[in-house]
XYZ file of C-alpha atoms in Angstrom:
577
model
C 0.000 0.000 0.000
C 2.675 2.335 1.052
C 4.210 1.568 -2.671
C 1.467 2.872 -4.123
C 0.851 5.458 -2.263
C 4.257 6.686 -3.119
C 3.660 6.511 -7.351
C -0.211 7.724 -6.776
C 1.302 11.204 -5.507
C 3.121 12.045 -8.979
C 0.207 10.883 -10.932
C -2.009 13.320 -8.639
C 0.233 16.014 -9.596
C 0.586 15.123 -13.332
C -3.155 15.329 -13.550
C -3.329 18.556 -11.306
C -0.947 20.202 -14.207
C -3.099 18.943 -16.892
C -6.092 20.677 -15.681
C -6.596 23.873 -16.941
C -6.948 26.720 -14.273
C -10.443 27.414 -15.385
C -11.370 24.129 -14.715
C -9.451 24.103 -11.460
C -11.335 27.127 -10.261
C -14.203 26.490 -12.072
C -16.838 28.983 -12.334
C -15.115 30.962 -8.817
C -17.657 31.347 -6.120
C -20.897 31.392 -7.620
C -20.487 27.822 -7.249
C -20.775 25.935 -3.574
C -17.462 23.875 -4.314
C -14.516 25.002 -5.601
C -10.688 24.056 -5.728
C -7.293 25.967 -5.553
C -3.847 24.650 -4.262
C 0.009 25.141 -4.828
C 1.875 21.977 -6.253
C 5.724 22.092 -5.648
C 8.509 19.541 -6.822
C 11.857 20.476 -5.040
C 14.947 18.831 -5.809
C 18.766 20.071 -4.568
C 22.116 18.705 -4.609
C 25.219 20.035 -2.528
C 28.642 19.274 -2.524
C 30.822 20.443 -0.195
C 34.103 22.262 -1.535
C 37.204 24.468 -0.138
C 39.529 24.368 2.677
C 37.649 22.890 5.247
C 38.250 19.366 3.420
C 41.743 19.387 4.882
C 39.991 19.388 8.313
C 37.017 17.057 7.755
C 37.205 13.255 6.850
C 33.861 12.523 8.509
C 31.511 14.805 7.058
C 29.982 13.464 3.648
C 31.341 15.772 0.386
C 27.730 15.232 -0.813
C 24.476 15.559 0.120
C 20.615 15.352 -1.502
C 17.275 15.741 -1.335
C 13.839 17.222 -2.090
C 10.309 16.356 -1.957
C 7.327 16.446 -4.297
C 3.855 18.291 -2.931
C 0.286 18.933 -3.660
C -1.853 21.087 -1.033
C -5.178 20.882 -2.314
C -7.343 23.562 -1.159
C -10.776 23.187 -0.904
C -13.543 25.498 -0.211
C -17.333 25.309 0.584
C -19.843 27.963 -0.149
C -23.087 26.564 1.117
C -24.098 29.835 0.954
C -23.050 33.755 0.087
C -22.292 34.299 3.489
C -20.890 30.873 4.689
C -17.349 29.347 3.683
C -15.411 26.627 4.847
C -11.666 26.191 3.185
C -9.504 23.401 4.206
C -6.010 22.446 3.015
C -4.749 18.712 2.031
C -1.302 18.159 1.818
C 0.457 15.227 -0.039
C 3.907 15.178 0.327
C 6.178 12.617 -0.373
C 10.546 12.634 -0.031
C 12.442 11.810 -2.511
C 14.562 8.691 -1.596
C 11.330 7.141 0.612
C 11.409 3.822 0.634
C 8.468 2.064 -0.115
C 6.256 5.102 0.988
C 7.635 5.703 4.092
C 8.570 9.209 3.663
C 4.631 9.634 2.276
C 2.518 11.945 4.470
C -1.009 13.008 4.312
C -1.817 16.063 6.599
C -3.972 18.477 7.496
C -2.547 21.801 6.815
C -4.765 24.689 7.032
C -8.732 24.253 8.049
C -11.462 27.789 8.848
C -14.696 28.805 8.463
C -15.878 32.331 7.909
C -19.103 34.576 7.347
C -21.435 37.285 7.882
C -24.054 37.088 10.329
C -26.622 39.997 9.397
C -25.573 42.356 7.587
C -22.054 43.190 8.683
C -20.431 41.267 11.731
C -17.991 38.553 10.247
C -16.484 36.462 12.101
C -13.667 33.430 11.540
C -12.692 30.532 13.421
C -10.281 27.998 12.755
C -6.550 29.762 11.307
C -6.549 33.328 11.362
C -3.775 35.758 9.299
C -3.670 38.488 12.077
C -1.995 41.883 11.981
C -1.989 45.255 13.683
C 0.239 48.085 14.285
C 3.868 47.486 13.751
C 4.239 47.805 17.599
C 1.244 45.628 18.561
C 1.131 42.802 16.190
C 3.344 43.017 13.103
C 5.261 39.977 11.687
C 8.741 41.777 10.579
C 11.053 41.215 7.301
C 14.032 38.696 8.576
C 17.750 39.121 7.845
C 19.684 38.296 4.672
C 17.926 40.491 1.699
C 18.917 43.662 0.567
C 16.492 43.776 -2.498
C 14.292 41.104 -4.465
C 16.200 38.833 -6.989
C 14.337 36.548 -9.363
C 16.691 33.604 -9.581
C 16.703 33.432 -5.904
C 12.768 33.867 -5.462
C 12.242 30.443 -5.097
C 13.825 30.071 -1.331
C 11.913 32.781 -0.523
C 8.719 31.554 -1.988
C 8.717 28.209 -0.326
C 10.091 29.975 3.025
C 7.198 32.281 3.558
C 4.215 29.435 1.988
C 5.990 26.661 4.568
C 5.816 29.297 7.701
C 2.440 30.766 6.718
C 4.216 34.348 6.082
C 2.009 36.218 4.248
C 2.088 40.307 3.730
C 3.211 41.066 7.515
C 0.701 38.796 9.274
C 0.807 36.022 12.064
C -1.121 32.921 11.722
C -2.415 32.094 14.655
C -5.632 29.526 15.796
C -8.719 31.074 16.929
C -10.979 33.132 16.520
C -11.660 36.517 15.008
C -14.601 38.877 14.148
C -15.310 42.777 13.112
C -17.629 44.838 11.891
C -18.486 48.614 10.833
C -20.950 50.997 12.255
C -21.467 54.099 9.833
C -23.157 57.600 11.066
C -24.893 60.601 9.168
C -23.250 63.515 11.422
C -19.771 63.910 12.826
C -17.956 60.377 12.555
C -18.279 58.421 8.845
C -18.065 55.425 10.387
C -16.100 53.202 12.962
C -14.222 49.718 12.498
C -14.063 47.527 15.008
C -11.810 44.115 15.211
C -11.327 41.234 18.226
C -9.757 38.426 17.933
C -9.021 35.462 20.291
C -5.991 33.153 19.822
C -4.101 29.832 20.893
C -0.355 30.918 20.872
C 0.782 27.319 22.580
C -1.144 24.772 24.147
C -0.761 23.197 27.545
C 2.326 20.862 28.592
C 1.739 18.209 30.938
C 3.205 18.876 34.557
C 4.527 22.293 32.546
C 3.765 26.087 31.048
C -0.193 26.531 30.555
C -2.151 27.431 27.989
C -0.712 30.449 26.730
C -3.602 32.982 24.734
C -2.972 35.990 22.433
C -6.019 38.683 22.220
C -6.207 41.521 21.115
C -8.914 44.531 19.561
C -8.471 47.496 17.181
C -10.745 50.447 16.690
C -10.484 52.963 14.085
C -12.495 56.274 14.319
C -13.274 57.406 10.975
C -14.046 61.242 11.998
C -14.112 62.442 7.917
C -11.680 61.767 4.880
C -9.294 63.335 6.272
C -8.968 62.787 9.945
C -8.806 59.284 11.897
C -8.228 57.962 15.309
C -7.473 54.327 16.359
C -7.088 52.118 19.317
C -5.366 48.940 19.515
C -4.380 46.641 22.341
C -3.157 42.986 22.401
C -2.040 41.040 25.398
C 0.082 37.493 25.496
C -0.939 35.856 28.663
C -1.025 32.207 30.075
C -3.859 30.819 31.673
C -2.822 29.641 35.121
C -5.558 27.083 35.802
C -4.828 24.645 32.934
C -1.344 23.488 34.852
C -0.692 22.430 37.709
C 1.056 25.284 38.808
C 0.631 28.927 39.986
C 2.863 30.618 37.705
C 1.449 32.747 35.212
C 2.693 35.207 32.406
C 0.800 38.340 31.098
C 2.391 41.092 28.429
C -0.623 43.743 27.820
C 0.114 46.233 25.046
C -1.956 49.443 23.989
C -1.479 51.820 21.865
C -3.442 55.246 20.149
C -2.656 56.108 16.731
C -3.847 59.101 14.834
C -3.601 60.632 11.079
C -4.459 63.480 9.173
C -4.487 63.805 5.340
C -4.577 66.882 2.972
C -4.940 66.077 -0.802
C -4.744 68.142 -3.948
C -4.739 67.486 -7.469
C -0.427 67.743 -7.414
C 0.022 66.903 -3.987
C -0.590 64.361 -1.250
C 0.180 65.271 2.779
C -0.227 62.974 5.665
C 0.580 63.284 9.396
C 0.842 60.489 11.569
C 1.356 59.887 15.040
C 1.247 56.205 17.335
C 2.586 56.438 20.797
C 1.790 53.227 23.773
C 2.569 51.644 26.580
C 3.289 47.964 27.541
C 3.438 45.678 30.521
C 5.467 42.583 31.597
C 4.409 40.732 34.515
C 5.107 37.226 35.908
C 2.818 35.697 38.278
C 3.348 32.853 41.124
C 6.736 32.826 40.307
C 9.536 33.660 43.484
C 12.863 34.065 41.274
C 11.002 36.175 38.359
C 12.100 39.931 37.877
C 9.349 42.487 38.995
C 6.978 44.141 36.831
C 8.186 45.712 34.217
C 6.560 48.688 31.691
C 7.753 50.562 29.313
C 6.783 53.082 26.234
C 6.939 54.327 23.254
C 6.474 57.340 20.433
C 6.445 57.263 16.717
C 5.390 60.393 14.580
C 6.192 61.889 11.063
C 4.834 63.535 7.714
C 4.338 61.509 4.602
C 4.255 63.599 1.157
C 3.110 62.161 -2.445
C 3.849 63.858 -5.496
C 1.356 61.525 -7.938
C 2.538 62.878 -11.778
C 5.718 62.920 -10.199
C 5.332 59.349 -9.339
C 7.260 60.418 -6.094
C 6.638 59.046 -2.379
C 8.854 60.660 0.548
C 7.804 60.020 4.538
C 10.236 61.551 7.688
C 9.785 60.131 11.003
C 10.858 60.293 14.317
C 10.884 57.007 16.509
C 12.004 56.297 20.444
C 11.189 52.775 22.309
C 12.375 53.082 25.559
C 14.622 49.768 26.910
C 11.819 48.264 28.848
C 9.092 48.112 25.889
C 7.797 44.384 25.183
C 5.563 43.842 22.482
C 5.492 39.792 21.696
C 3.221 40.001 19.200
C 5.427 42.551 17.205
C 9.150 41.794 18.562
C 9.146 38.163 17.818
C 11.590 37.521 15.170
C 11.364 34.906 12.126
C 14.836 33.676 12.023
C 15.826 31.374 15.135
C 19.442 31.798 15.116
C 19.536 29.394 17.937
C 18.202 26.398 15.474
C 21.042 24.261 13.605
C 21.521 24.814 9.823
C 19.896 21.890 7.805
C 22.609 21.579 5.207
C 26.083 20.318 6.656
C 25.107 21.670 10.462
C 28.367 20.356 11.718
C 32.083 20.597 10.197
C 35.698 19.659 10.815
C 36.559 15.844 12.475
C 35.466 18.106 15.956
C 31.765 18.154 14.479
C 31.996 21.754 14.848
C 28.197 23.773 14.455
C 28.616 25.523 11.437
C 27.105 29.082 11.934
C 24.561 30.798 10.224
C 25.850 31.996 6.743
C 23.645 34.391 3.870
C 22.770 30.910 2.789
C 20.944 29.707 5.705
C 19.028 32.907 5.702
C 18.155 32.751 2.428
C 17.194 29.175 1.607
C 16.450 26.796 5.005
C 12.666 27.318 5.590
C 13.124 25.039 8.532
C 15.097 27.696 10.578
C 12.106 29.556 10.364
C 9.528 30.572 13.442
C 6.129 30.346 13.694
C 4.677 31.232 16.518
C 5.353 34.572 19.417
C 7.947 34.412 21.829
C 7.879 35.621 25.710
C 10.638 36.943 25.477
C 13.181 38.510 23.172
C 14.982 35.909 20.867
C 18.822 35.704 19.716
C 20.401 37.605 16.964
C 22.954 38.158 14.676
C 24.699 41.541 15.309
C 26.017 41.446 11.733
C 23.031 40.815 9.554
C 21.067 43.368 11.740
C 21.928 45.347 14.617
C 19.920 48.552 14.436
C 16.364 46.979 14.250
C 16.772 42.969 14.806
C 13.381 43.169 16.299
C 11.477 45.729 13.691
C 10.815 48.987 13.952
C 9.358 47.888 17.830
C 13.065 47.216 18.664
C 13.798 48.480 22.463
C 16.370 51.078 23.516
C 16.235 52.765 20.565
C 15.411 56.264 19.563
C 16.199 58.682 15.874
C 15.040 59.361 12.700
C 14.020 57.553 9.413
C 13.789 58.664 5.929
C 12.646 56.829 3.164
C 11.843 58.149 -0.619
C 10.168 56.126 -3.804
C 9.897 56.449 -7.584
C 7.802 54.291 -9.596
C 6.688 56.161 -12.535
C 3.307 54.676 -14.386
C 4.958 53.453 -17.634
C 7.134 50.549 -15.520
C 9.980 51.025 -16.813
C 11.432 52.233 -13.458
C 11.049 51.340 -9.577
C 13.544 53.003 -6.796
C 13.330 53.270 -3.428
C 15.769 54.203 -0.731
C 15.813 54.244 2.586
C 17.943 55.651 5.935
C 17.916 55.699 9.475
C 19.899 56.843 11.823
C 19.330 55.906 16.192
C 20.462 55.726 19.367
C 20.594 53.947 22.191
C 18.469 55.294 25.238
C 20.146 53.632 27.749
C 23.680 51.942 28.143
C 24.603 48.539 27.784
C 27.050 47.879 30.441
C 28.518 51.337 29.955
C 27.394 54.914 30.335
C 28.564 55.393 26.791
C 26.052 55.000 23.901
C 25.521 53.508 20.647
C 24.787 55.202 17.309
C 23.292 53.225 14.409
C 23.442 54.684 11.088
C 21.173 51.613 8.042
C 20.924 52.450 4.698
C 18.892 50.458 1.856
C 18.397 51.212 -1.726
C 17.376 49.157 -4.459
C 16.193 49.543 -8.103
C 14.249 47.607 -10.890
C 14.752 48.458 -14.496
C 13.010 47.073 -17.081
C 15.467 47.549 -20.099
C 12.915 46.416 -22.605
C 10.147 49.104 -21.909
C 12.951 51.518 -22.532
C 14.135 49.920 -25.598
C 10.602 48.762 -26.938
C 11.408 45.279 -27.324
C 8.814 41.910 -27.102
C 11.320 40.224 -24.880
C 11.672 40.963 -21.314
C 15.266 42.548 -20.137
C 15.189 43.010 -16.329
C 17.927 44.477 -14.016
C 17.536 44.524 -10.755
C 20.099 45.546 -7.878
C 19.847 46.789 -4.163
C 22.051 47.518 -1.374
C 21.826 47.145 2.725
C 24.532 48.905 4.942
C 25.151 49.138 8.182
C 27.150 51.176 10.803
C 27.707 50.623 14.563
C 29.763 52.938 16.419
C 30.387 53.472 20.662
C 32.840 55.642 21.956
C 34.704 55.411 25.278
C 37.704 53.676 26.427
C 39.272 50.546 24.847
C 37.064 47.739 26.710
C 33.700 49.953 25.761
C 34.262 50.962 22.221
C 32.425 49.633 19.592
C 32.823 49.714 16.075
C 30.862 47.356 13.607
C 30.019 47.686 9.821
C 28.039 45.233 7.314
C 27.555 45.413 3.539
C 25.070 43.293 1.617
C 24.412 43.743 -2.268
C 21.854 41.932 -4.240
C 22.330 42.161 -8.353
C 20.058 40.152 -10.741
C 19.659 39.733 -14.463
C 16.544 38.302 -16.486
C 16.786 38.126 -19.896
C 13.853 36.297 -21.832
C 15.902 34.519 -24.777
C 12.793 32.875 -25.955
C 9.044 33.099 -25.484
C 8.710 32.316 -21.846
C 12.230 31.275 -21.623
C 14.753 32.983 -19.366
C 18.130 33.186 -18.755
C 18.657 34.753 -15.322
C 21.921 35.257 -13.585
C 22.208 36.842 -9.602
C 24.416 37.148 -7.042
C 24.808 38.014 -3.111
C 27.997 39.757 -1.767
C 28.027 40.165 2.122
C 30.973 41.424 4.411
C 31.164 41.860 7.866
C 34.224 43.491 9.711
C 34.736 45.130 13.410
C 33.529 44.291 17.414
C 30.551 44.358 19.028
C 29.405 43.259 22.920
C 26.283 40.810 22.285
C 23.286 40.861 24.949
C 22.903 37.646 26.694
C 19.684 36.939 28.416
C 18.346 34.473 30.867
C 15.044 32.719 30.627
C 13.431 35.547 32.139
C 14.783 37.840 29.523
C 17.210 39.976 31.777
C 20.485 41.106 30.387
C 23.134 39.197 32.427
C 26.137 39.587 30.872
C 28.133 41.646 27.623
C 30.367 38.426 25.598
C 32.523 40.196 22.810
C 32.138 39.679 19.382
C 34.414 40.245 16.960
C 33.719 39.251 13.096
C 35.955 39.139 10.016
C 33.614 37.755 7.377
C 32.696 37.511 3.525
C 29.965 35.467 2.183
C 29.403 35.159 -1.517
C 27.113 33.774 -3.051
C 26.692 33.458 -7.347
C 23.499 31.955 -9.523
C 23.198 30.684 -12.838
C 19.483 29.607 -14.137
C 16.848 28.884 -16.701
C 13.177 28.863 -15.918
C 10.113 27.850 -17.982
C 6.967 29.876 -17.333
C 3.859 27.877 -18.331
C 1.848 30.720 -17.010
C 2.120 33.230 -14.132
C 2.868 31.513 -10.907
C 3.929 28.202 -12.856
C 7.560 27.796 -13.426
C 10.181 25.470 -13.930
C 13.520 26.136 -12.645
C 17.309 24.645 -12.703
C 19.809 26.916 -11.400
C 23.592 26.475 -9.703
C 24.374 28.202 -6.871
C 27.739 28.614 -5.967
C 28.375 29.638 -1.663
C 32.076 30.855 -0.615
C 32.145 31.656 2.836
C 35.322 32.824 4.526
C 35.553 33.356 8.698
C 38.877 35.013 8.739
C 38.956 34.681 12.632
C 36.218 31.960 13.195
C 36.522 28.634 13.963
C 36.298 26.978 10.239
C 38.315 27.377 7.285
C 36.678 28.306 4.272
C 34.262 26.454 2.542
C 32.365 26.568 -0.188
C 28.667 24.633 -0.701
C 27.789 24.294 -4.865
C 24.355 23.756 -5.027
C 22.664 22.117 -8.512
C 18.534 23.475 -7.655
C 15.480 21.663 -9.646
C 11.885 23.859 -8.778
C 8.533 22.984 -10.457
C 5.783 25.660 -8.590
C 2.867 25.850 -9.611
C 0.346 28.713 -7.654
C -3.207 28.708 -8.533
């Protein structure tokens, strides 16, 4: 049976390619059942190269793998107002034997609808989002700008972890509605939501919840006033202990907008308060609150095509926010291709690679308390823009005129510490980020697609003072990409990812309480490249074929490995629908 099983899968998928996407979709929902999915073949082979071989005769030079999927999602209108969506996954490995690396699962299940004539509601898994200080699921390290022959990692990376726009996916349950007025107010929004962040452990941690509620005030086009609080708390009774955990957040946001034919003006302000408290628990730290204050002017220049916003932001050291600080990344997880090196099985760290490409490092649910980080890949706002103990200003400017043959953006920041770590002295953090998109063909007319595409991250940490306290850090990451369409639907894309790290830093260590207890130095003398060579088929939008060789270098001029290098030969079928 397990056989079978293990050929059936393919032929599901053949006949899921077949099918045109009409028929897939059918007639869309006018009708009470109808069908949508992703289908994904992944195949990759690595071979270790370099230096380190001189140091290693037990690691294998070679490794493989990949697996072949179909989620098949189905949804049920029994009525307009009534739907029920569910998502069945078959996945099998390649290299199972005999089925045994076959799985059936359940991956995604909700219902949703209107009761009335306004008040929906959802149960089941929920995409959640709020402020970007409340609830807010942040960019992770390792990009500088989008690259095409690289989009695949980061495709499968934010489909496997449920990363979609900025939300969380959580389990529970959510509903909202709109009340609208004649005089004074437009209207007001309201959303509440319920959630299961982590169920009970036996003779361990409870349940632990995540709620939360918005309002927005709708006063008149121009003027608007919101409230939103979220809290991250354990429920006490469903262990059998006392010890409880509760991290309330609120915050009041307001904007005003002016608009003219030529020009587009907006003022914003968000400013809030959180909590941190620890119930039944003897050796936990007391209470702790903290604060914060965002505001700023956004201005539009539409026949200009031109976007520019300046803002002022300070979190204060103490400011927790789960629901918005909680990372993606978990550096503290082990890499999935060649974790260990060297006959002493050394971990190897986390390289651009890992970041880019190992969807299995990735997190997917909040965290009590703030989680690890890499000072070099980000050390002015490793936890967003909700990141503690920091205060400055931030800049950002885009162009994207209307005939597409241009898109630009830039960005830069520059903060400062509010408080000392360890010293009196303080840090300054200076990030800039630019990337551009042109699309050669527009400007030369031509059927064929010609796309360049190149962005840049850098990053500056500096701390005066004496010897032990001074601090100086810097970080470089470039992104460069070329499609070329050499035949209809045929491309020929080339990319590549230059990182370098250089300087010293004091990394924050924290207990399982989250208190800073001690300062370790870190010093890093690093360059990561990485180079891509590829063709892809497009059948269609969202369905693609893809073989590309990647080619890693990394070099840790101080660390504990030699240099190594990982070539990677990459087979991707995706197919979206």
């Amino acid at each position: 049976m397990g056989n079978r099983t293990k050929y059936c899968l393919p032929l599901l998928l053949a006949i899921w390619i077949a099918m045109p996407s009409q028929a897939i979709r059918s007639q869309g929902t006018a009708d009470k059942v109808w069908f949508d999915g992703l289908g994904r073949a992944f195949f990759a082979q690595d071979r270790l190269k370099g230096d380190i071989l001189d140091q290693d005769t037990t690691t294998s030079r070679s490794s493989n793998g990949g697996h072949m999927l179909l989620d098949l999602n189905v949804h049920v209108n029994p009525n307009p107002k009534l739907e029920i969506s569910s998502i069945v996954r078959f996945r099998t490995e390649f290299g199972g034997f005999w089925g045994s690396g076959t799985t059936v699962e359940l991956r995604q299940l909700y219902l949703r609808g209107i009761i009335g004539k306004g008040l929906h509601y959802s149960v089941g898994d929920l995409y959640l989002r709020q402020s970007r200080f409340t609830l807010f699921n942040s960019e992770q390290e390792g990009k500088a700008h989008s690259n095409a022959i690289f989009s695949p990692y980061g495709d499968i990376i934010d489909y496997e972890n449920f990363y979609l726009n900025n939300d969380w996916r959580l389990q529970g349950m959510q509903t909202n509605f709109t009340l609208q007025f004649n005089r004074f107010i437009r209207a007001i929004d309201m959303d509440a939501f319920v959630a299961r962040n982590r169920g009970a452990v036996w003779l361990g941690a409870p349940d632990e919840l995540f709620g939360g509620a918005s309002l927005l005030l709708k006063q008149s086009k121009a003027f608007e006033l919101g409230l939103n609080t979220v809290s991250l708390f354990e429920v006490a009774s469903t262990s059998n202990g006392s010890t409880a955990y509760q991290n309330p957040v609120g915050t009041v946001t307001a904007s005003y907008k002016m608009e003219k034919d030529s020009m587009k003006l907006e003022l914003f302000a968000e400013a809030g308060m959180s909590m941190l408290r620890r119930t039944g628990d003897s050796l936990a730290p007391e209470d702790m609150s903290g604060n914060f204050v965002e505001g700023g002017i956004g201005f539009e220049l539409p026949q200009k095509a031109l976007k520019f916003k300046l803002a002022y932001r300070a979190v204060s050291p103490s400011f927790r926010s789960a629901g918005a600080q909680t990372k993606r990344f978990d550096f503290n997880g082990a890499n999935t291709v060649f974790p260990r090196l060297t006959d002493a099985q050394n971990l190897r760290p986390t390289a651009v690679f890992d970041l880019m490409s190992d969807d299995l490092r990735y997190n997917q649910s909040l965290s009590q308390t703030l989680m690890e980080f890499d000072p070099k890949y980000n050390n002015s706002t490793p936890f967003g823009d909700a990141t503690p103990n920091r205060a400055g200003v931030h800049f950002q400017a885009d162009y994207e005129p209307s005939n597409g043959k241009l898109a630009a953006f830039a960005k830069v920041g520059y903060s400062q510490e509010l408080q000392g770590q360890g010293t009196l002295e303080l840090k300054n953090f200076l990030l800039a980020r630019a990337g551009v998109d042109v699309n050669i063909h527009r400007w030369l007319d031509w059927k064929r697609k010609l796309v360049v595409t190149a962005g840049i991250r850098s990053e500056q940490t500096n701390r005066g003072g004496d010897s032990l306290a001074k601090v100086d850090l810097s970080s470089m990451l470039a992104d460069v990409g070329v499609t070329a369409e050499v035949f209809q639907n045929f491309d020929l894309m080339l990319g590549a990812k230059l990182f370098q790290a250089k300087g010293n830093e004091y990394r924050i260590q924290r207990n399982a309480y989250g208190e800073v207890i001690d300062f370790p130095v870190y010093l890093v003398n690093e360059t990561h490249n990485i180079y891509a060579l590829g063709l892809r088929y497009n059948f269609q939008d969202d369905i693609y074929l893809q073989l590309a060789g990647n080619w890693i270098n990394v070099n840790d001029a101080i660390g504990s490995l030699p240099k190594y290098q990982i070539h990677r030969f990459l087979l991707v079928f995706n197919m979206n629908l």
